[in-house]
Amino acid sequence: MKKRLLRFTVMMVALLMCFGQAVWAADDDVNAADEAGNRFVAGNEVSVAENVENELFAAGETVKARKITVGNNLFAAGRDVNLNGASVEGTVFAAGYTVGIDGKAGGNIWAAGRDIVLGKDSSAKAVGAAGKSIRADGEYKVAYFAGEKVYIDGKVSKSLNIEAEEVEFGPNAEVTGVIKVEAKNEPLIADGAKVSDIDYSVSDASDDITDDEDTESPVSKAIDVVLSVIGVILAAFIIAVFAGSSLEGSKRMVLERPVVMLLSGLLANIVAVIAVIALCFTGFGLRTAVLGIAIFAAVIAGGTAFASASMGRLAFDRIRPGINPVLASVIGAAAVGLICNVPYIGFLISFVCEIYTLGYFVQMGYAEAKKLGGSRNVSRELDTLE
């Protein structure tokens, strides 16, 4: 589980930082609301100061939402995410390099990042966090934490599950019910802390090298599923906000030329692997091979999010025309993200998403090449006439 959580955290932080440098610095910000009361906010520095009737989607280099109420769920992604004093009726999903949550959630709180701080005023039915450093000072019924260092100085009334290297309970910690801790070092308990008996086990060093599905607990599997779905949703939201035209283009392409598009993606998948292997055996092609691997890996990493966002728009065009396209993309990503966690079927769906995405970009590249070739032919003809 730790390996998966680490992969998820690294993926989200890298993705968010890349977008922060590439597109969040753009002059054009997005601040839109639809008829259902959902609000979509994106830009360089995002600060939400107005109450939201339904769901709030926010993405930026820095994201702040202070002293507002959200009628349903809140999705936030950025390099620095700060939700201070926000009151959310539903669930909070947050990812970033640093994540600070100091507000109330009627549902749950799920967070991923490098440094995560859950303040004294944070509260939820359940909280789950994955990161390098996690501090929880709020009040929750159930808590799941996975990271390098976990510090608990709040209240957990039902159950607490921790997987980390170092675990510490502060003087204000009040933890009752079942406590399970898997760590390299025995938990430290400060004077004044009220902590039930801890079911402590030493973490297996081999867990960092192998990922044995058979030994993974149901709780670990549940966290894995939730975090993977969050990753797909947030990536799809970012793509929908900043690359909506590409999603619309892929939607039209799969309607007009589905066989050509998917066949192009399948062939590109095969050719890319063969080309990279061939280049690796030639000295002059090694750098090109590394670049090809990086591009191919980027397409694969974002393939599920891109394809699910596109298919979400396609589906809602049929079943509910007029729905906000960003919301349709997010719902499609959530559905596909869940299906991708189903054994065997999930692998097939992920592969289809990959060839869907590759097929679109291959066809777009082919179209641009034809335009470029056509313009060159025209230039030659003009030169001949002169």
XYZ file of C-alpha atoms in Angstrom:
386
model
C 0.000 0.000 0.000
C 2.794 2.429 0.853
C 4.230 1.984 -2.602
C 0.902 2.845 -4.220
C 0.375 5.832 -1.930
C 3.854 7.083 -2.749
C 3.212 6.695 -6.491
C -0.090 8.567 -6.154
C 1.441 11.388 -4.123
C 4.402 11.805 -6.469
C 2.113 11.717 -9.517
C -0.236 14.373 -8.128
C 2.517 16.682 -6.869
C 4.438 16.436 -10.174
C 1.278 16.976 -12.199
C 0.226 19.984 -10.148
C 3.661 21.599 -10.212
C 3.912 21.131 -13.997
C 0.537 22.743 -14.542
C 1.448 25.471 -12.079
C 4.453 26.415 -14.206
C 2.853 25.806 -17.592
C -0.747 26.942 -17.524
C -1.682 28.449 -14.177
C 0.520 31.400 -14.996
C -1.785 32.182 -17.936
C -3.646 35.469 -17.962
C -7.043 33.928 -18.665
C -8.661 32.664 -15.471
C -11.740 30.476 -15.279
C -14.559 31.403 -12.912
C -17.842 29.899 -14.009
C -21.042 28.606 -12.454
C -23.693 26.430 -14.031
C -27.444 26.260 -13.603
C -27.136 23.438 -11.056
C -25.173 25.649 -8.662
C -21.736 24.129 -9.332
C -18.787 26.529 -9.482
C -15.550 25.998 -11.431
C -12.602 28.211 -10.493
C -9.104 28.015 -11.975
C -6.162 30.341 -12.438
C -2.780 31.289 -11.028
C -3.892 32.394 -7.561
C -7.392 31.161 -6.775
C -9.289 32.620 -3.832
C -12.906 31.590 -3.336
C -14.830 34.031 -1.148
C -18.447 33.345 -2.177
C -20.684 30.547 -0.937
C -21.333 27.716 -3.380
C -24.778 26.191 -3.686
C -23.736 22.766 -4.943
C -20.193 21.541 -5.742
C -16.966 23.546 -5.896
C -14.091 22.651 -8.249
C -10.940 24.745 -7.747
C -7.475 24.408 -9.327
C -4.493 26.740 -9.388
C -0.930 27.315 -8.284
C -2.356 28.439 -4.952
C -5.926 27.667 -3.914
C -7.642 29.349 -0.970
C -11.209 28.909 0.241
C -11.903 30.693 3.516
C -15.058 31.080 5.577
C -17.409 29.873 2.875
C -20.105 27.223 2.769
C -20.304 24.564 0.061
C -23.620 22.797 -0.414
C -22.155 19.507 -1.630
C -18.581 18.332 -2.324
C -15.375 20.336 -2.665
C -12.547 19.380 -5.072
C -9.287 21.347 -4.779
C -5.934 20.872 -6.531
C -2.847 23.076 -6.535
C 0.718 23.502 -5.403
C -0.520 25.071 -2.152
C -4.075 24.324 -1.031
C -5.516 26.133 1.985
C -9.101 25.498 3.074
C -9.405 27.620 6.201
C -12.808 27.956 7.834
C -14.709 26.370 4.941
C -17.890 24.503 5.833
C -18.614 21.670 3.379
C -21.838 19.685 3.507
C -20.380 16.783 1.558
C -16.821 15.475 1.157
C -13.536 17.338 0.680
C -11.053 16.044 -1.919
C -7.718 17.897 -1.884
C -4.319 17.320 -3.486
C -1.199 19.472 -3.634
C 2.402 19.920 -2.567
C 1.167 21.394 0.715
C -2.404 20.907 1.883
C -3.950 22.728 4.844
C -7.537 21.971 5.882
C -9.068 23.756 8.843
C -12.785 23.438 8.228
C -15.768 21.170 8.723
C -16.980 18.462 6.361
C -20.361 16.813 6.733
C -18.986 13.788 4.904
C -15.318 12.832 4.691
C -11.943 14.447 4.050
C -9.488 12.839 1.598
C -6.118 14.493 1.046
C -2.843 13.717 -0.755
C 0.351 15.741 -0.846
C 3.832 16.155 0.570
C 2.914 18.056 3.740
C -0.634 17.800 5.063
C -1.983 19.735 8.061
C -5.486 19.138 9.411
C -6.128 22.025 11.795
C -7.893 22.176 15.143
C -11.164 23.244 13.534
C -11.171 20.429 10.987
C -13.814 17.749 11.473
C -15.358 14.943 9.421
C -16.974 11.548 9.704
C -13.847 9.983 8.249
C -10.504 11.358 7.173
C -7.871 9.786 4.940
C -4.489 11.304 4.124
C -1.391 10.169 2.235
C 1.822 12.156 2.244
C 5.321 12.515 3.609
C 4.331 14.526 6.686
C 0.828 14.429 8.197
C -0.450 16.360 11.214
C -4.027 15.924 12.476
C -5.354 18.243 15.198
C -9.074 18.042 14.404
C -11.953 15.776 15.391
C -13.010 12.691 13.425
C -14.877 9.440 13.902
C -12.563 7.338 11.731
C -9.076 8.141 10.432
C -6.681 6.517 7.945
C -3.154 7.885 7.573
C -0.216 6.713 5.471
C 3.076 8.572 5.302
C 6.593 8.930 6.553
C 5.742 10.826 9.740
C 2.286 11.061 11.328
C 1.516 13.350 14.286
C -1.874 13.086 16.021
C -2.954 15.827 18.439
C -6.721 15.724 17.899
C -9.669 13.428 18.592
C -10.604 10.147 16.919
C -13.658 8.493 18.471
C -14.142 5.213 16.573
C -11.037 3.807 14.877
C -7.580 4.899 13.758
C -5.390 3.150 11.174
C -1.837 4.325 10.518
C 0.938 3.087 8.231
C 4.116 5.135 8.627
C 7.748 5.156 9.685
C 7.251 7.408 12.728
C 4.036 7.928 14.714
C 3.556 10.367 17.584
C 0.565 11.253 19.758
C 0.620 14.816 21.108
C -0.481 15.963 24.584
C -3.997 16.882 23.349
C -4.625 13.578 21.568
C -7.814 11.727 22.521
C -8.108 8.476 20.611
C -10.614 5.817 21.627
C -11.792 2.653 19.959
C -9.586 0.466 17.790
C -6.082 1.739 17.059
C -3.904 -0.085 14.529
C -0.414 1.172 13.842
C 2.078 -0.344 11.414
C 5.385 1.513 11.672
C 9.125 0.996 11.712
C 9.384 2.588 15.152
C 7.105 2.175 18.157
C 4.624 5.070 18.559
C 5.551 7.892 20.943
C 2.840 9.041 23.364
C 3.205 12.445 25.034
C 2.199 13.130 28.630
C -1.464 14.052 28.836
C -2.506 12.095 25.750
C -5.537 9.825 26.169
C -4.938 6.857 23.910
C -6.513 3.396 23.893
C -4.444 0.256 23.639
C -2.512 0.260 20.386
C -2.372 -2.783 18.126
C 1.192 -2.138 16.994
C 3.116 -4.103 14.397
C 6.519 -3.477 12.871
C 6.263 -2.625 9.202
C 7.829 -5.163 6.885
C 10.823 -3.696 5.064
C 9.938 -5.776 2.015
C 6.742 -3.738 1.660
C 8.817 -0.993 0.047
C 10.026 -3.407 -2.612
C 7.096 -5.722 -3.271
C 3.395 -5.040 -3.374
C 1.679 -8.248 -2.355
C -2.037 -7.966 -3.086
C -2.864 -11.060 -1.039
C -1.580 -9.562 2.217
C -3.220 -6.178 1.765
C -5.991 -5.429 4.255
C -9.513 -4.338 3.196
C -8.840 -0.905 4.706
C -5.665 -0.537 2.636
C -7.508 -1.596 -0.512
C -10.309 0.899 0.196
C -7.803 3.742 0.616
C -6.046 2.702 -2.593
C -9.325 2.849 -4.511
C -10.324 6.237 -3.087
C -6.931 7.792 -3.760
C -6.740 6.439 -7.308
C -10.222 7.794 -8.094
C -9.282 11.191 -6.614
C -6.230 11.254 -8.858
C -8.260 10.557 -11.997
C -10.937 13.111 -11.032
C -8.480 15.922 -10.327
C -6.441 15.226 -13.466
C -9.631 15.132 -15.564
C -10.801 18.407 -14.020
C -7.513 20.132 -14.867
C -7.633 18.779 -18.434
C -11.287 19.826 -18.801
C -10.536 23.380 -17.655
C -7.358 23.987 -19.640
C -7.733 21.618 -22.607
C -11.469 21.524 -23.177
C -11.059 21.998 -26.932
C -9.006 18.790 -27.131
C -11.719 16.890 -25.281
C -14.332 18.232 -27.664
C -12.119 17.289 -30.606
C -11.622 13.724 -29.386
C -15.357 13.429 -28.758
C -16.141 14.435 -32.339
C -13.392 12.217 -33.719
C -14.596 9.066 -31.971
C -18.116 9.731 -33.273
C -16.993 10.327 -36.862
C -14.064 7.885 -37.175
C -14.078 5.455 -34.221
C -12.286 2.591 -36.014
C -9.555 4.826 -37.452
C -8.972 6.553 -34.126
C -8.767 3.391 -32.000
C -6.738 1.493 -34.605
C -4.279 4.406 -34.756
C -3.898 4.269 -30.987
C -3.320 0.518 -31.006
C -0.714 0.712 -33.761
C 0.994 3.668 -32.084
C 1.193 1.660 -28.870
C 2.936 -1.207 -30.658
C 5.186 0.959 -32.832
C 6.285 3.103 -29.885
C 7.506 0.078 -27.940
C 9.369 -1.344 -30.936
C 10.910 2.038 -31.836
C 12.133 2.688 -28.288
C 13.733 -0.766 -28.073
C 15.415 -0.283 -31.457
C 16.743 3.161 -30.522
C 18.169 1.852 -27.256
C 20.550 -0.372 -29.242
C 21.930 2.533 -31.254
C 24.255 5.040 -29.625
C 22.903 8.089 -31.449
C 19.316 7.143 -30.609
C 19.627 6.756 -26.835
C 18.611 10.324 -26.038
C 15.754 10.099 -28.494
C 14.666 6.850 -26.851
C 14.664 8.472 -23.404
C 12.612 11.381 -24.739
C 10.213 8.949 -26.411
C 9.799 6.998 -23.182
C 9.067 10.216 -21.277
C 6.425 11.325 -23.792
C 4.901 7.858 -23.966
C 4.786 7.632 -20.143
C 3.095 11.047 -19.956
C 0.403 9.937 -22.405
C -0.162 6.703 -20.469
C -0.295 8.533 -17.121
C -2.889 10.999 -18.378
C -4.648 8.586 -20.729
C -7.296 7.441 -18.279
C -8.124 10.980 -17.200
C -8.234 12.320 -20.779
C -10.289 9.467 -22.189
C -12.730 9.337 -19.274
C -13.252 13.110 -19.411
C -13.934 12.896 -23.145
C -16.275 9.919 -22.796
C -18.079 11.662 -19.938
C -18.935 14.526 -22.267
C -19.959 12.102 -24.986
C -22.268 10.188 -22.650
C -23.971 13.259 -21.214
C -24.540 14.686 -24.681
C -26.864 11.708 -25.154
C -28.490 11.330 -21.719
C -28.547 14.941 -20.498
C -27.784 17.585 -23.130
C -26.841 20.994 -21.777
C -24.968 19.811 -18.694
C -21.814 21.765 -17.879
C -19.030 20.049 -19.886
C -16.524 20.278 -17.021
C -18.972 18.563 -14.675
C -19.655 15.886 -17.313
C -15.903 15.283 -17.585
C -15.527 14.954 -13.815
C -18.433 12.522 -13.505
C -17.054 10.444 -16.374
C -13.639 10.385 -14.690
C -15.148 9.260 -11.381
C -17.032 6.406 -13.068
C -14.055 5.207 -15.122
C -11.734 5.633 -12.135
C -13.894 3.262 -10.111
C -14.148 0.713 -12.936
C -10.360 0.768 -13.378
C -10.037 -0.643 -9.851
C -12.068 -3.736 -10.700
C -9.705 -6.732 -11.142
C -9.049 -7.801 -14.753
C -11.749 -5.483 -16.152
C -9.852 -2.471 -14.826
C -6.731 -3.370 -16.785
C -8.757 -3.684 -19.990
C -10.465 -0.309 -19.421
C -7.123 1.373 -18.705
C -5.694 -0.064 -21.933
C -8.712 1.146 -23.935
C -8.260 4.634 -22.416
C -4.605 4.563 -23.407
C -5.251 3.697 -27.069
C -8.174 6.177 -27.112
C -5.824 8.986 -26.061
C -2.963 7.853 -28.302
C -5.315 7.498 -31.257
C -6.583 11.050 -30.889
C -3.115 12.576 -30.706
C -1.830 10.439 -33.582
C -4.711 11.578 -35.784
C -4.206 15.193 -34.738
C -0.510 14.921 -35.557
C -1.322 13.358 -38.917
C -3.769 16.165 -39.710
C -1.182 18.823 -38.820
C 1.417 17.050 -40.958
C -0.971 17.066 -43.934
C -1.593 20.786 -43.474
C 2.137 21.439 -43.306
C 2.731 19.310 -46.405
C -0.053 21.106 -48.264
C 1.359 24.517 -47.407
C 4.795 23.457 -48.674
C 3.316 22.238 -51.978
C 1.542 25.558 -52.412
C 4.800 27.404 -51.743
C 6.621 25.311 -54.365
C 3.903 26.007 -56.941
C 4.104 29.741 -56.263
C 7.882 29.643 -56.597
C 7.498 27.819 -59.935
C 5.022 30.414 -61.239
C 7.386 33.202 -60.278
